[in-house]
Amino acid sequence: MSALDRLAPPLFIFIWATGYIVAKLAAPYADPLTFLSWRYAGVVALMLGLAFAARAPWPSRRDMAHLAIAGLGIQALYLGGVWVSIRQGLPAGTAALIVNLQPVLVAAAAPLIGERVAPRQWAGVALGLAGVVLVIWHKLNLGTSYGPPLLLCLMALLAITGGTLYQKRFVPNFDLRTGQVVQFVAALAVTWPLAWWLEPMRVEWNAHVLVAMAWSILVLTAGGISLMFYMLRHGRVTAVSSTMYLVPSVTSVMAWLLFGETLGAQAIAGMGVTLLGVYLVVAQRKTETPA
């Protein structure tokens, strides 16, 4: 196992967790789809420059089509659904719980792409979900009906699950620079018209928004998405998706440090349960053959 293989999961978890912090930072000053459109455009410009500078290989037309379809799920529908649902009033804790059903769906669908999920891994998936519930339980508001925002968040869950499985099945290997250009052009082609149609496209370019935008482009996308794609290429999709169970725990610690949010004994216990669940999913027995 290379150094990058060892470092990729913890780096991915840390970077992905900052997404909630960035969303909280930018939310009062920018409409969600408009912010995401600027983010996608920035990623396209960055990756296009890197691709041309390195003379990176471009995918075939067939792979471009597959990457675009996967990108619509992983980028446009997932991020758009989560950001808009939270803006429309869905509590962030409820949204996090819904999105963190992804490892369950991925494990259930893994046989469709030729992966076997062992009973030990199913136990890990269940433990991971239980730990997530413990971590964010105090932030949930399950007694209120949210209607459309809830449906948007469910759409986001299905989109990232379907996009992840689709990419692993049809185009597991591609250059991360040119591949992300294709995916984010597809995401931008859908998100920008929706922002123009549904929003006043308000963005206050203050320090909060500039920091959130720079972090979103340079770290969340160029770093986080690239790491996720790297892990999908070199590992089992069930194991990769299960690492997302740790994101709410890391986010809770960040929110405690940065915003003074409560971090009680129940949340700390949930972090331990989640960590055990992820270990059961990703740790391979000596008798197993690595993917």
mmCIF file of N, CA, C and O in Angstrom, residues 9-89:
data_model
loop_
_atom_site.group_PDB
_atom_site.id
_atom_site.type_symbol
_atom_site.label_atom_id
_atom_site.label_comp_id
_atom_site.label_asym_id
_atom_site.label_seq_id
_atom_site.Cartn_x
_atom_site.Cartn_y
_atom_site.Cartn_z
ATOM 1 N N PRO A 9 -7.844 8.302 2.730
ATOM 2 C CA PRO A 9 -9.097 8.300 3.507
ATOM 3 C C PRO A 9 -9.180 9.385 4.574
ATOM 4 O O PRO A 9 -10.162 10.123 4.630
ATOM 5 N N PRO A 10 -8.164 9.528 5.482
ATOM 6 C CA PRO A 10 -8.301 10.591 6.493
ATOM 7 C C PRO A 10 -8.313 11.995 5.892
ATOM 8 O O PRO A 10 -9.033 12.869 6.382
ATOM 9 N N LEU A 11 -7.538 12.221 4.831
ATOM 10 C CA LEU A 11 -7.566 13.535 4.175
ATOM 11 C C LEU A 11 -8.928 13.804 3.569
ATOM 12 O O LEU A 11 -9.474 14.914 3.673
ATOM 13 N N PHE A 12 -9.502 12.788 2.929
ATOM 14 C CA PHE A 12 -10.824 12.933 2.317
ATOM 15 C C PHE A 12 -11.873 13.269 3.372
ATOM 16 O O PHE A 12 -12.703 14.163 3.177
ATOM 17 N N ILE A 13 -11.849 12.555 4.493
ATOM 18 C CA ILE A 13 -12.830 12.794 5.561
ATOM 19 C C ILE A 13 -12.717 14.223 6.076
ATOM 20 O O ILE A 13 -13.730 14.923 6.252
ATOM 21 N N PHE A 14 -11.481 14.663 6.336
ATOM 22 C CA PHE A 14 -11.276 16.020 6.832
ATOM 23 C C PHE A 14 -11.785 17.061 5.832
ATOM 24 O O PHE A 14 -12.522 17.984 6.194
ATOM 25 N N ILE A 15 -11.403 16.911 4.570
ATOM 26 C CA ILE A 15 -11.800 17.888 3.547
ATOM 27 C C ILE A 15 -13.308 17.884 3.357
ATOM 28 O O ILE A 15 -13.950 18.941 3.286
ATOM 29 N N TRP A 16 -13.906 16.690 3.268
ATOM 30 C CA TRP A 16 -15.357 16.595 3.042
ATOM 31 C C TRP A 16 -16.123 17.231 4.199
ATOM 32 O O TRP A 16 -17.151 17.865 3.995
ATOM 33 N N ALA A 17 -15.612 17.061 5.418
ATOM 34 C CA ALA A 17 -16.283 17.636 6.588
ATOM 35 C C ALA A 17 -16.306 19.159 6.538
ATOM 36 O O ALA A 17 -17.237 19.788 7.051
ATOM 37 N N THR A 18 -15.284 19.766 5.935
ATOM 38 C CA THR A 18 -15.263 21.230 5.859
ATOM 39 C C THR A 18 -16.350 21.784 4.949
ATOM 40 O O THR A 18 -16.638 22.976 4.994
ATOM 41 N N GLY A 19 -16.956 20.927 4.142
ATOM 42 C CA GLY A 19 -18.024 21.406 3.264
ATOM 43 C C GLY A 19 -19.182 22.013 4.029
ATOM 44 O O GLY A 19 -19.771 23.010 3.602
ATOM 45 N N TYR A 20 -19.528 21.424 5.184
ATOM 46 C CA TYR A 20 -20.610 21.957 5.991
ATOM 47 C C TYR A 20 -20.224 23.299 6.609
ATOM 48 O O TYR A 20 -21.057 24.200 6.760
ATOM 49 N N ILE A 21 -18.949 23.436 6.965
ATOM 50 C CA ILE A 21 -18.463 24.701 7.511
ATOM 51 C C ILE A 21 -18.523 25.786 6.451
ATOM 52 O O ILE A 21 -18.954 26.922 6.704
ATOM 53 N N VAL A 22 -18.100 25.455 5.237
ATOM 54 C CA VAL A 22 -18.139 26.406 4.121
ATOM 55 C C VAL A 22 -19.576 26.817 3.809
ATOM 56 O O VAL A 22 -19.860 28.000 3.568
ATOM 57 N N ALA A 23 -20.483 25.849 3.817
ATOM 58 C CA ALA A 23 -21.882 26.162 3.538
ATOM 59 C C ALA A 23 -22.448 27.132 4.572
ATOM 60 O O ALA A 23 -23.181 28.066 4.238
ATOM 61 N N LYS A 24 -22.100 26.915 5.839
ATOM 62 C CA LYS A 24 -22.563 27.809 6.899
ATOM 63 C C LYS A 24 -21.967 29.197 6.743
ATOM 64 O O LYS A 24 -22.619 30.206 7.011
ATOM 65 N N LEU A 25 -20.725 29.263 6.262
ATOM 66 C CA LEU A 25 -20.042 30.542 6.081
ATOM 67 C C LEU A 25 -20.661 31.359 4.949
ATOM 68 O O LEU A 25 -20.829 32.575 5.057
ATOM 69 N N ALA A 26 -21.028 30.691 3.843
ATOM 70 C CA ALA A 26 -21.497 31.406 2.652
ATOM 71 C C ALA A 26 -23.010 31.598 2.606
ATOM 72 O O ALA A 26 -23.487 32.498 1.907
ATOM 73 N N ALA A 27 -23.762 30.769 3.326
ATOM 74 C CA ALA A 27 -25.222 30.754 3.185
ATOM 75 C C ALA A 27 -25.903 32.118 3.337
ATOM 76 O O ALA A 27 -26.812 32.436 2.567
ATOM 77 N N PRO A 28 -25.503 32.964 4.303
ATOM 78 C CA PRO A 28 -26.228 34.241 4.436
ATOM 79 C C PRO A 28 -25.993 35.225 3.295
ATOM 80 O O PRO A 28 -26.725 36.207 3.178
ATOM 81 N N TYR A 29 -25.009 34.978 2.461
ATOM 82 C CA TYR A 29 -24.596 35.990 1.489
ATOM 83 C C TYR A 29 -24.741 35.557 0.032
ATOM 84 O O TYR A 29 -24.499 36.363 -0.866
ATOM 85 N N ALA A 30 -25.128 34.302 -0.223
ATOM 86 C CA ALA A 30 -25.185 33.836 -1.607
ATOM 87 C C ALA A 30 -26.313 32.826 -1.782
ATOM 88 O O ALA A 30 -26.523 31.961 -0.920
ATOM 89 N N ASP A 31 -27.034 32.935 -2.903
ATOM 90 C CA ASP A 31 -28.035 31.926 -3.234
ATOM 91 C C ASP A 31 -27.322 30.613 -3.553
ATOM 92 O O ASP A 31 -26.263 30.619 -4.201
ATOM 93 N N PRO A 32 -27.896 29.474 -3.129
ATOM 94 C CA PRO A 32 -27.152 28.207 -3.202
ATOM 95 C C PRO A 32 -26.768 27.771 -4.608
ATOM 96 O O PRO A 32 -25.612 27.418 -4.860
ATOM 97 N N LEU A 33 -27.720 27.774 -5.543
ATOM 98 C CA LEU A 33 -27.399 27.328 -6.902
ATOM 99 C C LEU A 33 -26.470 28.305 -7.605
ATOM 100 O O LEU A 33 -25.623 27.902 -8.410
ATOM 101 N N THR A 34 -26.615 29.581 -7.289
ATOM 102 C CA THR A 34 -25.721 30.583 -7.877
ATOM 103 C C THR A 34 -24.297 30.389 -7.365
ATOM 104 O O THR A 34 -23.332 30.420 -8.141
ATOM 105 N N PHE A 35 -24.152 30.184 -6.059
ATOM 106 C CA PHE A 35 -22.826 29.927 -5.486
ATOM 107 C C PHE A 35 -22.214 28.684 -6.115
ATOM 108 O O PHE A 35 -21.035 28.679 -6.502
ATOM 109 N N LEU A 36 -23.002 27.612 -6.232
ATOM 110 C CA LEU A 36 -22.487 26.377 -6.808
ATOM 111 C C LEU A 36 -22.096 26.571 -8.272
ATOM 112 O O LEU A 36 -21.114 25.980 -8.739
ATOM 113 N N SER A 37 -22.840 27.389 -9.008
ATOM 114 C CA SER A 37 -22.500 27.644 -10.414
ATOM 115 C C SER A 37 -21.140 28.320 -10.529
ATOM 116 O O SER A 37 -20.310 27.936 -11.370
ATOM 117 N N TRP A 38 -20.895 29.334 -9.703
ATOM 118 C CA TRP A 38 -19.588 29.979 -9.699
ATOM 119 C C TRP A 38 -18.503 28.993 -9.286
ATOM 120 O O TRP A 38 -17.382 29.006 -9.826
ATOM 121 N N ARG A 39 -18.821 28.133 -8.333
ATOM 122 C CA ARG A 39 -17.862 27.114 -7.894
ATOM 123 C C ARG A 39 -17.510 26.168 -9.043
ATOM 124 O O ARG A 39 -16.329 25.887 -9.292
ATOM 125 N N TYR A 40 -18.522 25.686 -9.754
ATOM 126 C CA TYR A 40 -18.269 24.775 -10.873
ATOM 127 C C TYR A 40 -17.442 25.453 -11.958
ATOM 128 O O TYR A 40 -16.523 24.840 -12.526
ATOM 129 N N ALA A 41 -17.761 26.711 -12.259
ATOM 130 C CA ALA A 41 -17.008 27.436 -13.280
ATOM 131 C C ALA A 41 -15.543 27.589 -12.867
ATOM 132 O O ALA A 41 -14.628 27.459 -13.703
ATOM 133 N N GLY A 42 -15.315 27.858 -11.573
ATOM 134 C CA GLY A 42 -13.950 27.975 -11.085
ATOM 135 C C GLY A 42 -13.187 26.667 -11.190
ATOM 136 O O GLY A 42 -11.995 26.658 -11.543
ATOM 137 N N VAL A 43 -13.854 25.561 -10.893
ATOM 138 C CA VAL A 43 -13.203 24.252 -10.991
ATOM 139 C C VAL A 43 -12.854 23.939 -12.444
ATOM 140 O O VAL A 43 -11.767 23.427 -12.741
ATOM 141 N N VAL A 44 -13.763 24.249 -13.365
ATOM 142 C CA VAL A 44 -13.487 24.015 -14.791
ATOM 143 C C VAL A 44 -12.255 24.795 -15.226
ATOM 144 O O VAL A 44 -11.357 24.261 -15.895
ATOM 145 N N ALA A 45 -12.183 26.076 -14.839
ATOM 146 C CA ALA A 45 -11.034 26.899 -15.219
ATOM 147 C C ALA A 45 -9.738 26.340 -14.624
ATOM 148 O O ALA A 45 -8.704 26.259 -15.310
ATOM 149 N N LEU A 46 -9.777 25.944 -13.350
ATOM 150 C CA LEU A 46 -8.587 25.416 -12.676
ATOM 151 C C LEU A 46 -8.120 24.122 -13.332
ATOM 152 O O LEU A 46 -6.936 23.972 -13.677
ATOM 153 N N MET A 47 -9.033 23.170 -13.486
ATOM 154 C CA MET A 47 -8.654 21.867 -14.029
ATOM 155 C C MET A 47 -8.267 21.957 -15.502
ATOM 156 O O MET A 47 -7.397 21.211 -15.972
ATOM 157 N N LEU A 48 -8.899 22.867 -16.240
ATOM 158 C CA LEU A 48 -8.545 23.041 -17.646
ATOM 159 C C LEU A 48 -7.117 23.567 -17.761
ATOM 160 O O LEU A 48 -6.331 23.097 -18.599
ATOM 161 N N GLY A 49 -6.761 24.514 -16.897
ATOM 162 C CA GLY A 49 -5.397 25.025 -16.896
ATOM 163 C C GLY A 49 -4.384 23.952 -16.532
ATOM 164 O O GLY A 49 -3.333 23.826 -17.182
ATOM 165 N N LEU A 50 -4.693 23.146 -15.510
ATOM 166 C CA LEU A 50 -3.795 22.059 -15.123
ATOM 167 C C LEU A 50 -3.669 21.006 -16.224
ATOM 168 O O LEU A 50 -2.578 20.476 -16.473
ATOM 169 N N ALA A 51 -4.791 20.711 -16.878
ATOM 170 C CA ALA A 51 -4.770 19.699 -17.936
ATOM 171 C C ALA A 51 -3.920 20.147 -19.118
ATOM 172 O O ALA A 51 -3.116 19.369 -19.652
ATOM 173 N N PHE A 52 -4.076 21.395 -19.542
ATOM 174 C CA PHE A 52 -3.295 21.894 -20.674
ATOM 175 C C PHE A 52 -1.813 22.013 -20.307
ATOM 176 O O PHE A 52 -0.940 21.713 -21.121
ATOM 177 N N ALA A 53 -1.531 22.461 -19.082
ATOM 178 C CA ALA A 53 -0.135 22.605 -18.667
ATOM 179 C C ALA A 53 0.589 21.257 -18.646
ATOM 180 O O ALA A 53 1.777 21.174 -18.988
ATOM 181 N N ALA A 54 -0.133 20.200 -18.237
ATOM 182 C CA ALA A 54 0.476 18.872 -18.142
ATOM 183 C C ALA A 54 0.250 18.034 -19.397
ATOM 184 O O ALA A 54 0.714 16.896 -19.468
ATOM 185 N N ARG A 55 -0.481 18.599 -20.383
ATOM 186 C CA ARG A 55 -0.842 17.843 -21.589
ATOM 187 C C ARG A 55 -1.497 16.520 -21.213
ATOM 188 O O ARG A 55 -1.155 15.455 -21.727
ATOM 189 N N ALA A 56 -2.432 16.624 -20.304
ATOM 190 C CA ALA A 56 -3.112 15.434 -19.793
ATOM 191 C C ALA A 56 -3.982 14.807 -20.877
ATOM 192 O O ALA A 56 -4.543 15.515 -21.729
ATOM 193 N N PRO A 57 -4.109 13.494 -20.861
ATOM 194 C CA PRO A 57 -4.938 12.809 -21.873
ATOM 195 C C PRO A 57 -6.431 13.051 -21.640
ATOM 196 O O PRO A 57 -6.891 13.069 -20.497
ATOM 197 N N TRP A 58 -7.144 13.229 -22.720
ATOM 198 C CA TRP A 58 -8.592 13.423 -22.636
ATOM 199 C C TRP A 58 -9.301 12.084 -22.801
ATOM 200 O O TRP A 58 -8.834 11.217 -23.547
ATOM 201 N N PRO A 59 -10.418 11.895 -22.117
ATOM 202 C CA PRO A 59 -11.156 10.632 -22.279
ATOM 203 C C PRO A 59 -11.774 10.525 -23.664
ATOM 204 O O PRO A 59 -11.964 11.530 -24.359
ATOM 205 N N SER A 60 -12.071 9.315 -24.057
ATOM 206 C CA SER A 60 -12.756 9.098 -25.325
ATOM 207 C C SER A 60 -14.168 9.675 -25.266
ATOM 208 O O SER A 60 -14.667 10.036 -24.189
ATOM 209 N N ARG A 61 -14.806 9.779 -26.414
ATOM 210 C CA ARG A 61 -16.177 10.311 -26.431
ATOM 211 C C ARG A 61 -17.106 9.461 -25.574
ATOM 212 O O ARG A 61 -17.978 9.987 -24.876
ATOM 213 N N ARG A 62 -16.904 8.157 -25.645
ATOM 214 C CA ARG A 62 -17.743 7.267 -24.841
ATOM 215 C C ARG A 62 -17.529 7.533 -23.356
ATOM 216 O O ARG A 62 -18.491 7.648 -22.585
ATOM 217 N N ASP A 63 -16.266 7.616 -22.938
ATOM 218 C CA ASP A 63 -15.979 7.870 -21.528
ATOM 219 C C ASP A 63 -16.425 9.263 -21.107
ATOM 220 O O ASP A 63 -16.841 9.475 -19.956
ATOM 221 N N MET A 64 -16.337 10.235 -22.024
ATOM 222 C CA MET A 64 -16.839 11.581 -21.717
ATOM 223 C C MET A 64 -18.324 11.538 -21.382
ATOM 224 O O MET A 64 -18.778 12.183 -20.431
ATOM 225 N N ALA A 65 -19.083 10.764 -22.162
ATOM 226 C CA ALA A 65 -20.523 10.658 -21.910
ATOM 227 C C ALA A 65 -20.782 10.028 -20.545
ATOM 228 O O ALA A 65 -21.626 10.510 -19.773
ATOM 229 N N HIS A 66 -20.045 8.959 -20.226
ATOM 230 C CA HIS A 66 -20.219 8.315 -18.923
ATOM 231 C C HIS A 66 -19.820 9.249 -17.780
ATOM 232 O O HIS A 66 -20.493 9.313 -16.745
ATOM 233 N N LEU A 67 -18.723 9.969 -17.960
ATOM 234 C CA LEU A 67 -18.281 10.908 -16.923
ATOM 235 C C LEU A 67 -19.298 12.027 -16.720
ATOM 236 O O LEU A 67 -19.544 12.454 -15.586
ATOM 237 N N ALA A 68 -19.879 12.510 -17.800
ATOM 238 C CA ALA A 68 -20.880 13.573 -17.689
ATOM 239 C C ALA A 68 -22.101 13.086 -16.914
ATOM 240 O O ALA A 68 -22.630 13.808 -16.048
ATOM 241 N N ILE A 69 -22.549 11.866 -17.201
ATOM 242 C CA ILE A 69 -23.713 11.321 -16.492
ATOM 243 C C ILE A 69 -23.405 11.146 -15.010
ATOM 244 O O ILE A 69 -24.200 11.525 -14.139
ATOM 245 N N ALA A 70 -22.226 10.581 -14.710
ATOM 246 C CA ALA A 70 -21.840 10.420 -13.309
ATOM 247 C C ALA A 70 -21.704 11.774 -12.624
ATOM 248 O O ALA A 70 -22.094 11.947 -11.461
ATOM 249 N N GLY A 71 -21.153 12.752 -13.330
ATOM 250 C CA GLY A 71 -20.982 14.088 -12.765
ATOM 251 C C GLY A 71 -22.294 14.771 -12.434
ATOM 252 O O GLY A 71 -22.387 15.512 -11.447
ATOM 253 N N LEU A 72 -23.317 14.533 -13.252
ATOM 254 C CA LEU A 72 -24.632 15.114 -12.945
ATOM 255 C C LEU A 72 -25.143 14.611 -11.606
ATOM 256 O O LEU A 72 -25.763 15.362 -10.841
ATOM 257 N N GLY A 73 -24.879 13.328 -11.302
ATOM 258 C CA GLY A 73 -25.319 12.788 -10.018
ATOM 259 C C GLY A 73 -24.445 13.226 -8.863
ATOM 260 O O GLY A 73 -24.931 13.738 -7.857
ATOM 261 N N ILE A 74 -23.115 13.049 -9.020
ATOM 262 C CA ILE A 74 -22.186 13.313 -7.923
ATOM 263 C C ILE A 74 -22.059 14.800 -7.629
ATOM 264 O O ILE A 74 -21.873 15.205 -6.472
ATOM 265 N N GLN A 75 -22.146 15.650 -8.661
ATOM 266 C CA GLN A 75 -21.938 17.084 -8.469
ATOM 267 C C GLN A 75 -23.261 17.854 -8.464
ATOM 268 O O GLN A 75 -23.697 18.357 -7.432
ATOM 269 N N ALA A 76 -23.910 17.932 -9.631
ATOM 270 C CA ALA A 76 -25.056 18.840 -9.777
ATOM 271 C C ALA A 76 -26.224 18.465 -8.874
ATOM 272 O O ALA A 76 -26.715 19.296 -8.083
ATOM 273 N N LEU A 77 -26.708 17.236 -8.967
ATOM 274 C CA LEU A 77 -27.916 16.857 -8.234
ATOM 275 C C LEU A 77 -27.646 16.674 -6.740
ATOM 276 O O LEU A 77 -28.480 17.044 -5.909
ATOM 277 N N TYR A 78 -26.490 16.114 -6.408
ATOM 278 C CA TYR A 78 -26.178 15.907 -4.987
ATOM 279 C C TYR A 78 -25.972 17.238 -4.269
ATOM 280 O O TYR A 78 -26.676 17.554 -3.297
ATOM 281 N N LEU A 79 -25.006 18.029 -4.718
ATOM 282 C CA LEU A 79 -24.721 19.295 -4.037
ATOM 283 C C LEU A 79 -25.911 20.249 -4.118
ATOM 284 O O LEU A 79 -26.274 20.896 -3.132
ATOM 285 N N GLY A 80 -26.520 20.338 -5.294
ATOM 286 C CA GLY A 80 -27.673 21.227 -5.434
ATOM 287 C C GLY A 80 -28.815 20.838 -4.524
ATOM 288 O O GLY A 80 -29.428 21.684 -3.866
ATOM 289 N N GLY A 81 -29.095 19.541 -4.434
ATOM 290 C CA GLY A 81 -30.188 19.081 -3.584
ATOM 291 C C GLY A 81 -29.950 19.368 -2.114
ATOM 292 O O GLY A 81 -30.849 19.836 -1.403
ATOM 293 N N VAL A 82 -28.727 19.116 -1.642
ATOM 294 C CA VAL A 82 -28.414 19.348 -0.230
ATOM 295 C C VAL A 82 -28.439 20.834 0.091
ATOM 296 O O VAL A 82 -29.053 21.269 1.087
ATOM 297 N N TRP A 83 -27.783 21.663 -0.719
ATOM 298 C CA TRP A 83 -27.707 23.099 -0.431
ATOM 299 C C TRP A 83 -29.082 23.751 -0.472
ATOM 300 O O TRP A 83 -29.415 24.547 0.409
ATOM 301 N N VAL A 84 -29.896 23.407 -1.462
ATOM 302 C CA VAL A 84 -31.217 24.033 -1.576
ATOM 303 C C VAL A 84 -32.138 23.538 -0.465
ATOM 304 O O VAL A 84 -32.914 24.322 0.103
ATOM 305 N N SER A 85 -32.069 22.259 -0.107
ATOM 306 C CA SER A 85 -32.945 21.739 0.947
ATOM 307 C C SER A 85 -32.648 22.416 2.283
ATOM 308 O O SER A 85 -33.569 22.752 3.042
ATOM 309 N N ILE A 86 -31.369 22.648 2.584
ATOM 310 C CA ILE A 86 -31.008 23.332 3.827
ATOM 311 C C ILE A 86 -31.441 24.791 3.772
ATOM 312 O O ILE A 86 -31.958 25.341 4.753
ATOM 313 N N ARG A 87 -31.270 25.442 2.612
ATOM 314 C CA ARG A 87 -31.713 26.833 2.474
ATOM 315 C C ARG A 87 -33.227 26.953 2.655
ATOM 316 O O ARG A 87 -33.719 27.954 3.200
ATOM 317 N N GLN A 88 -33.985 25.913 2.261
ATOM 318 C CA GLN A 88 -35.435 25.943 2.388
ATOM 319 C C GLN A 88 -35.927 25.526 3.766
ATOM 320 O O GLN A 88 -37.131 25.433 3.985
ATOM 321 N N GLY A 89 -35.000 25.274 4.693
ATOM 322 C CA GLY A 89 -35.409 25.055 6.075
ATOM 323 C C GLY A 89 -35.164 23.686 6.641
ATOM 324 O O GLY A 89 -35.402 23.462 7.842
#
